Short mmCIF file of C-alpha atoms in Angstrom, two decimals:
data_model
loop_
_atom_site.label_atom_id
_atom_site.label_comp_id
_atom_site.label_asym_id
_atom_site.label_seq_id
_atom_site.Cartn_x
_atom_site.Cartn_y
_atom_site.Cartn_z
CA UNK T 238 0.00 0.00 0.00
CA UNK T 239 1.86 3.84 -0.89
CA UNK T 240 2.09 5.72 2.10
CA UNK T 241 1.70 9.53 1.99
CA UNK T 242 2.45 11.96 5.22
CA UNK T 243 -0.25 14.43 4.76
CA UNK T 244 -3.62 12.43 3.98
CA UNK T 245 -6.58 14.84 2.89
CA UNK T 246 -9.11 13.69 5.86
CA UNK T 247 -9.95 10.96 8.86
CA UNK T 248 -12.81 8.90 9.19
CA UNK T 249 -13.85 8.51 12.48
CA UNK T 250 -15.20 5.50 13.53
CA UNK T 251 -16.90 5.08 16.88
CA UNK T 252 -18.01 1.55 17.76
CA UNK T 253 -21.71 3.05 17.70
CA UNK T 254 -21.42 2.95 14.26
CA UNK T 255 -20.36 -0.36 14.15
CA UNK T 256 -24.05 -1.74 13.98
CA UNK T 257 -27.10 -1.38 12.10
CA UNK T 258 -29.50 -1.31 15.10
CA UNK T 259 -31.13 2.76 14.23
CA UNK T 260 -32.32 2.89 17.95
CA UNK T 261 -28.74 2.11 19.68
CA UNK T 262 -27.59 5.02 17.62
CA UNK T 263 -30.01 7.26 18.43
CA UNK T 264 -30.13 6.04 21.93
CA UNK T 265 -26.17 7.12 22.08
CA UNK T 266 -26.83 10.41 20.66
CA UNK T 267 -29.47 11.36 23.26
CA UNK T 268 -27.50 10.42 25.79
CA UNK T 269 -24.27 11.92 24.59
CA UNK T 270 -26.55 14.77 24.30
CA UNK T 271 -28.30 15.26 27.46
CA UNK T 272 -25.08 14.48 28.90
CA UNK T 273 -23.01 17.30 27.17
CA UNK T 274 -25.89 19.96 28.37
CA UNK T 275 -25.67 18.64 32.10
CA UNK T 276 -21.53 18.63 32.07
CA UNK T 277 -21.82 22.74 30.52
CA UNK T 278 -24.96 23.63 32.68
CA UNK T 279 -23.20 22.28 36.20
CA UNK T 280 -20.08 23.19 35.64
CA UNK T 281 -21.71 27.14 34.06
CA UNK T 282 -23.72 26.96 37.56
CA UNK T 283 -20.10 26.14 39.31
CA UNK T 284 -18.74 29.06 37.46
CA UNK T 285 -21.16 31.77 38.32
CA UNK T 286 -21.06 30.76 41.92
CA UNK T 287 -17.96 31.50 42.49
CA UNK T 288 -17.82 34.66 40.60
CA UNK T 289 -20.77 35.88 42.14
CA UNK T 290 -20.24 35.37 45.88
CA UNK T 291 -17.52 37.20 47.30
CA UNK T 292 -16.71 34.85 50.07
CA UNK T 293 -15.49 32.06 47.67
CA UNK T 294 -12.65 34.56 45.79
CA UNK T 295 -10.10 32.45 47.41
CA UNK T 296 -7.13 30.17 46.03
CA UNK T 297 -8.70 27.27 46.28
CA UNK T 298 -12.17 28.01 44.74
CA UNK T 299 -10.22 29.99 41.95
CA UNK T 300 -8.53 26.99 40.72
CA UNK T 301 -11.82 25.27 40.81
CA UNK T 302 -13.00 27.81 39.09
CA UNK T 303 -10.64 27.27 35.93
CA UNK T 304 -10.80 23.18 36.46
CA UNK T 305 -14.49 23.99 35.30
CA UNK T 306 -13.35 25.86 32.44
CA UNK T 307 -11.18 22.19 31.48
CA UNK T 308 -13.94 20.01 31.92
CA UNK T 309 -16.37 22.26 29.86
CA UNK T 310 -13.40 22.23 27.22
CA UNK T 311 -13.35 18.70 27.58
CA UNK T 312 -16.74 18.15 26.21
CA UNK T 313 -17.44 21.17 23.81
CA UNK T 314 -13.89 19.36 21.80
CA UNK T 315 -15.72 15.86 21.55
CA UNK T 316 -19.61 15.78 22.12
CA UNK T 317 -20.95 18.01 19.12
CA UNK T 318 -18.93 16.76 16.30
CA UNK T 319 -19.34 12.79 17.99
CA UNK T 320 -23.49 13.87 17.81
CA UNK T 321 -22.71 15.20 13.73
CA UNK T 322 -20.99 12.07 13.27
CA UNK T 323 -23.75 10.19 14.64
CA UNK T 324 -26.99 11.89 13.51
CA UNK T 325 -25.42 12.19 9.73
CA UNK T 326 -24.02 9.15 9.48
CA UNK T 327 -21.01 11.39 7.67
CA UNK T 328 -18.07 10.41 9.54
CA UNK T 329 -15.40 12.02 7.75
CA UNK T 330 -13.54 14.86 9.32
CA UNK T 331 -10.17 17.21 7.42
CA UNK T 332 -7.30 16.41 8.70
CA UNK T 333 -6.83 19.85 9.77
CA UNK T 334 -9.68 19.57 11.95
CA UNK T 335 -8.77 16.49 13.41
CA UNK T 336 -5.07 18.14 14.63
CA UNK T 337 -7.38 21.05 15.86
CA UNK T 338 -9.29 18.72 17.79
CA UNK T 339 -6.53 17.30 19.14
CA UNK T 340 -4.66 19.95 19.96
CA UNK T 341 -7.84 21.15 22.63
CA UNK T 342 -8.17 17.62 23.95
CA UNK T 343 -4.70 17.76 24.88
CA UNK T 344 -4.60 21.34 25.76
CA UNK T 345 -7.64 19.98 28.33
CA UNK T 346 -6.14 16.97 30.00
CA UNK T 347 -2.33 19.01 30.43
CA UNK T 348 -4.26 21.78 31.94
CA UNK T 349 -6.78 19.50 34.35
CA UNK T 350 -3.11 17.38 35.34
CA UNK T 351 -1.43 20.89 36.10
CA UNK T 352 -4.80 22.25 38.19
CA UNK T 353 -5.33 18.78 40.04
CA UNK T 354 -1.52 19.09 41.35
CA UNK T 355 -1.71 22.87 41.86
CA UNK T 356 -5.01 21.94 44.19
CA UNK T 357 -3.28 19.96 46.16
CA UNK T 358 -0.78 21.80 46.92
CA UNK T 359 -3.15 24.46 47.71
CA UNK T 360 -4.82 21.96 50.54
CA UNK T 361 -1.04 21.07 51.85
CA UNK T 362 -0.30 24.67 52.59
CA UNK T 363 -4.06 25.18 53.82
CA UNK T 364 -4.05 22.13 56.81
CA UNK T 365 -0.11 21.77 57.11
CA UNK T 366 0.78 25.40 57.15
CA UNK T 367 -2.40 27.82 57.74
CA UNK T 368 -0.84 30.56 58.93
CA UNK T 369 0.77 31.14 56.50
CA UNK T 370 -1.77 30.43 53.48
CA UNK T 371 -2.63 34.04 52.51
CA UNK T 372 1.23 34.90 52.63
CA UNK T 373 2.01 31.82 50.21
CA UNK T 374 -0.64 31.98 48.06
CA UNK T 375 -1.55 35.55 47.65
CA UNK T 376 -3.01 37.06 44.85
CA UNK T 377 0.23 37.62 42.48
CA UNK T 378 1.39 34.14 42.80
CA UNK T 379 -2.34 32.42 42.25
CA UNK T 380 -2.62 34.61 38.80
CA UNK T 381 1.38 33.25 38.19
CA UNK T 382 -0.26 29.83 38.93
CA UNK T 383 -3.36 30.14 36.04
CA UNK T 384 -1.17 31.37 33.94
CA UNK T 385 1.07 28.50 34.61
CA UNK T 386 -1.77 25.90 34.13
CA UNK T 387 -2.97 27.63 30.42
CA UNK T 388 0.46 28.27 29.33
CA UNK T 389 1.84 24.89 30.31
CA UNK T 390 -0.92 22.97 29.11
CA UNK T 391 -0.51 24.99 25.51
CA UNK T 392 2.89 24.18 25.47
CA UNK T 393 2.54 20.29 26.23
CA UNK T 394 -0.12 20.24 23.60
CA UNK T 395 1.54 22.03 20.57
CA UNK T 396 3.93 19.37 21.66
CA UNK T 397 2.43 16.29 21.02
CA UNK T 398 0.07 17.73 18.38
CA UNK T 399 3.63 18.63 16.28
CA UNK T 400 5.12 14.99 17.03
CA UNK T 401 2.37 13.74 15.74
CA UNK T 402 3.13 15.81 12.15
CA UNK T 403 5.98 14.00 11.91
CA UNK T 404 3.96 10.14 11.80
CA UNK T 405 3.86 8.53 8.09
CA UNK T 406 0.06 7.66 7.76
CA UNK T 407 -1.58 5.39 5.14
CA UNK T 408 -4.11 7.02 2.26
CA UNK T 409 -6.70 5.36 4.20
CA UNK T 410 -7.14 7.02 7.51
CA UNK T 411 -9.61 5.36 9.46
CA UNK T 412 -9.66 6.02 13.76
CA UNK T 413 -11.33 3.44 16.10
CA UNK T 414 -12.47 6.33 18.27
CA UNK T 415 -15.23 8.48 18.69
CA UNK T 416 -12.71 11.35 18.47
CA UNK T 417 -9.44 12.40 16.62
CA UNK T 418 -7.28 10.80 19.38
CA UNK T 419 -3.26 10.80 19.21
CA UNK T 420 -3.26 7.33 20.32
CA UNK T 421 -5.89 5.81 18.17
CA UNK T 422 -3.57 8.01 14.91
CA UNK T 423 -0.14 6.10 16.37
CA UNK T 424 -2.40 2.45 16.28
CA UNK T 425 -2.54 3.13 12.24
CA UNK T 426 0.10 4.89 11.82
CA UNK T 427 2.61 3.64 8.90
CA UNK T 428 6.00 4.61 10.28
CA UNK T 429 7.43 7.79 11.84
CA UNK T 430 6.36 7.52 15.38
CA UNK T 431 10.04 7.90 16.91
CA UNK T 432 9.71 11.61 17.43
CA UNK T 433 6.11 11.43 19.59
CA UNK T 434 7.54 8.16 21.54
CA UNK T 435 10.24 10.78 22.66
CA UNK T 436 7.66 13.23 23.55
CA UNK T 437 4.66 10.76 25.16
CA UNK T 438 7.63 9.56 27.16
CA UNK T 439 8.73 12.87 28.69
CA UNK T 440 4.81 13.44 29.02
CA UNK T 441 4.42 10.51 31.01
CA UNK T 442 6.82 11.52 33.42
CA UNK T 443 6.61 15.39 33.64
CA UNK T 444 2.76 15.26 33.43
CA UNK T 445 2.30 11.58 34.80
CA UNK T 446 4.86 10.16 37.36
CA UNK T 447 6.29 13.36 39.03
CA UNK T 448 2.45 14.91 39.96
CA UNK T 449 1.19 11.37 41.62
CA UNK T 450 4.07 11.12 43.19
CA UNK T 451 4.45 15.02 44.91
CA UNK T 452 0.42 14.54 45.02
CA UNK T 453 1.07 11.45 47.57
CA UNK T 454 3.92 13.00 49.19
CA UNK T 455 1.76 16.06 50.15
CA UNK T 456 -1.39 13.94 51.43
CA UNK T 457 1.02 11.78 53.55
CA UNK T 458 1.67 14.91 55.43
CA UNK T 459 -1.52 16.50 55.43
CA UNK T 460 -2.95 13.22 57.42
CA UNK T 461 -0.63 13.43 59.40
CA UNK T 462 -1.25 17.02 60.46
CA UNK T 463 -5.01 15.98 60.58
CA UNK T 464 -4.43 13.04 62.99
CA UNK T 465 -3.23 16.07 65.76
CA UNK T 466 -6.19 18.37 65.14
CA UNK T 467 -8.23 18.53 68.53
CA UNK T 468 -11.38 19.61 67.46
CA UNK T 469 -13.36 17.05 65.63
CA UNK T 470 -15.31 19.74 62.81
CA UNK T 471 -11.29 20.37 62.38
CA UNK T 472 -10.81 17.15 61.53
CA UNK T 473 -14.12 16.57 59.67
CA UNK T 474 -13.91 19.57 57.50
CA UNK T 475 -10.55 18.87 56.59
CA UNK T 476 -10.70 15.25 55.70
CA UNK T 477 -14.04 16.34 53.41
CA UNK T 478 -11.97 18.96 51.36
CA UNK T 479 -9.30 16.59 51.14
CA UNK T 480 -11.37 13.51 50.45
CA UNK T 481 -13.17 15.98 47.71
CA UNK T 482 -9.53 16.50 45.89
CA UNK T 483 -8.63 12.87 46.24
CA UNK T 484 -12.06 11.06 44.85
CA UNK T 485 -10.91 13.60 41.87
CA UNK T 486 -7.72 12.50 40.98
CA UNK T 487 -8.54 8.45 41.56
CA UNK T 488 -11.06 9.15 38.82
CA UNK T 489 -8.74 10.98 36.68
CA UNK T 490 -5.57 9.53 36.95
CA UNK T 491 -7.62 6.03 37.09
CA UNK T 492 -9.01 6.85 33.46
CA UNK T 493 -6.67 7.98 32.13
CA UNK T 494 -3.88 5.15 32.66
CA UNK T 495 -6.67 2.78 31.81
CA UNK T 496 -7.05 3.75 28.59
CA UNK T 497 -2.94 4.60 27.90
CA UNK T 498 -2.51 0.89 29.24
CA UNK T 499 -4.79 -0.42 27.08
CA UNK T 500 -3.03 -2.36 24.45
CA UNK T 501 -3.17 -1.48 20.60
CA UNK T 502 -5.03 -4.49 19.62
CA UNK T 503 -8.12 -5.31 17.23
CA UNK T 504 -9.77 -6.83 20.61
CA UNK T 505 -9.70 -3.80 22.56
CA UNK T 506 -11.01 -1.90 20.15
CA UNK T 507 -14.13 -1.56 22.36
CA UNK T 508 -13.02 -2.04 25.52
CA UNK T 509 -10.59 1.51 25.02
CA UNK T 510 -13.55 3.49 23.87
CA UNK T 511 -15.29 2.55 26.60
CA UNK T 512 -12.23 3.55 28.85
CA UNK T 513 -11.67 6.80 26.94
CA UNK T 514 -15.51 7.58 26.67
CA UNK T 515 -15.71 7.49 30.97
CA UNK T 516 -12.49 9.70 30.80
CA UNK T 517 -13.61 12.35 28.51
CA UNK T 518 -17.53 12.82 29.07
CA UNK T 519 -17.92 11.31 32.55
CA UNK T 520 -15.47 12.62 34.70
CA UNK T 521 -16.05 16.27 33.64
CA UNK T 522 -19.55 16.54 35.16
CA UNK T 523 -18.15 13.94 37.84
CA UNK T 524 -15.47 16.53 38.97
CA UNK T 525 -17.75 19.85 39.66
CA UNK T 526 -20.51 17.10 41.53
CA UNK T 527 -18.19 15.74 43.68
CA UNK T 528 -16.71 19.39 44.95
CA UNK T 529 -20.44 20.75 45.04
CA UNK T 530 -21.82 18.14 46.87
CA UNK T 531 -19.22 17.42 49.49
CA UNK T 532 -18.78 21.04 49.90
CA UNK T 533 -20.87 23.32 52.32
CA UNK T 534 -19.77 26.53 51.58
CA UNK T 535 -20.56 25.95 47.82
CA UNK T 536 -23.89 24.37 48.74
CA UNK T 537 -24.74 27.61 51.16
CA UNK T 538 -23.76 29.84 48.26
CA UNK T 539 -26.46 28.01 45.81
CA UNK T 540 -28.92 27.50 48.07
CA UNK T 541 -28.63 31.71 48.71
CA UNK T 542 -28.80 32.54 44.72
CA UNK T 543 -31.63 30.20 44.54
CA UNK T 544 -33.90 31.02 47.19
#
């Protein structure tokens, strides 16, 4: 087969489409639907909280503040063109759009990784060294720490997105994915992959390795500042902002090495989808629920805008 580096377009092929059954498919797109307008409208309501009552301006609700911003990116990159793909049946996308594409979804899950380890660090100065909170994370170094997070996570993705440039791809570009994924694009990829093993290797550590690791180092410590506190609302209220933060990255971390761990195999074809589908569409209206829910002072501030 004559291999070519620049093929005109990608056809996307989500295992929905893998059947003939009309009412599975339209099943999928009304719930990929009602599902995209419950992950904007939480995470919108999540959003104007915060900005509208003046006792959550503080580091930690600004960060959730922009990890809202991520998981509505999250699902405005996939869910619309996946519902095109699946209500028109017309699957094919340009190649430029597909490096677009992937350029936000990576641009997403860089800047979620980046906020996640920036939040905990924000709870390890908050229970292991309160007094001085407001003096560590003042105002100048939170807006050094957004701009961090956006920056960084533009930087990672133009990355990636340019190693994968460099990949030799067949005439016939077909993705087992319901989204222009890098991974699925290296799984039919015809040679040239050298360059983004380099750069998913140095991903996997900078963006991987070192933020689990720092991210355990700082909640071994923060326990064990918890197991002295006296007062048992202390101990309560910091074990259920902690807990919050830690439910978070299971999920995220969890999804995401499930699906990277995956093998590149005809077999797990399905099984990855289903992996990358929970880590794309799921955990972004996961994330804002779990802080809203467990959280009092966000509940107090809804319940006052609402009633």
């Amino acid at each position: 087969m004559e291999n070519t580096t620049s093929p005109l377009d990608v056809h996307i092929l989500p295992f929905f489409m893998k059947t003939e059954n009309s009412l599975f498919i339209i099943f999928s797109s009304v719930y990929f639907f009602f599902n995209y307008l419950f992950g904007v409208l939480v995470n919108i309501v999540i959003i104007a909280v915060i900005c509208l009552d003046f006792h959550l301006h503080t580091p930690m609700y600004l960060f959730l503040f922009n990890l809202s911003v991520v998981d509505m990116c999250y699902t405005t990159v996939t869910i619309p063109k996946l519902l095109y793909i699946l209500l028109s049946g017309n699957n094919t996308m340009l190649i430029t759009q597909c490096f677009i594409q992937m350029y936000f979804m990576c641009l997403a899950d860089s800047a979620e990784d980046i906020i996640l380890f920036i939040m905990a660090y924000d709870r390890y100065v908050a229970i292991c060294h309160p007094l001085h909170y407001h003096h560590i994370l003042n105002k100048k170094v939170c807006i050094l720490l957004i701009i961090v997070v956006w920056i960084g996570g533009s930087l990672n993705s133009t990355f990636i997105t340019s190693s994968i440039l460099k990949i030799i791809f067949c005439f016939s570009v077909t993705i087992h994915q319901f989204f222009c994924d890098a991974k699925a694009l290296i799984n039919i990829s015809c040679g040239g992959t050298k360059v983004f093993y380099i750069v998913l290797y140095a991903e996997c550590l900078s963006f991987g390795l070192c933020p689990v690791i720092c991210n355990l180092m700082s909640y071994v410590k923060i326990i064990r500042v918890i197991q002295h506190i006296k007062s048992k609302d202390g101990r309560s209220k910091a074990f259920s902002t902690c807990s919050s933060h830690l439910i978070v990255m299971a999920i995220f971390y969890g999804s995401a090495l499930s699906v990277y761990m995956t093998p590149p195999l005809d077999r797990y074809d399905l099984l990855e989808q289903i992996l990358t589908m929970f880590y794309t569409t799921v955990v972004p209206i996961l994330n804002p629920l779990i802080y809203s829910l467990r959280n009092n002072e966000v509940k107090s501030s809804l319940r006052k805008f609402l009633f």
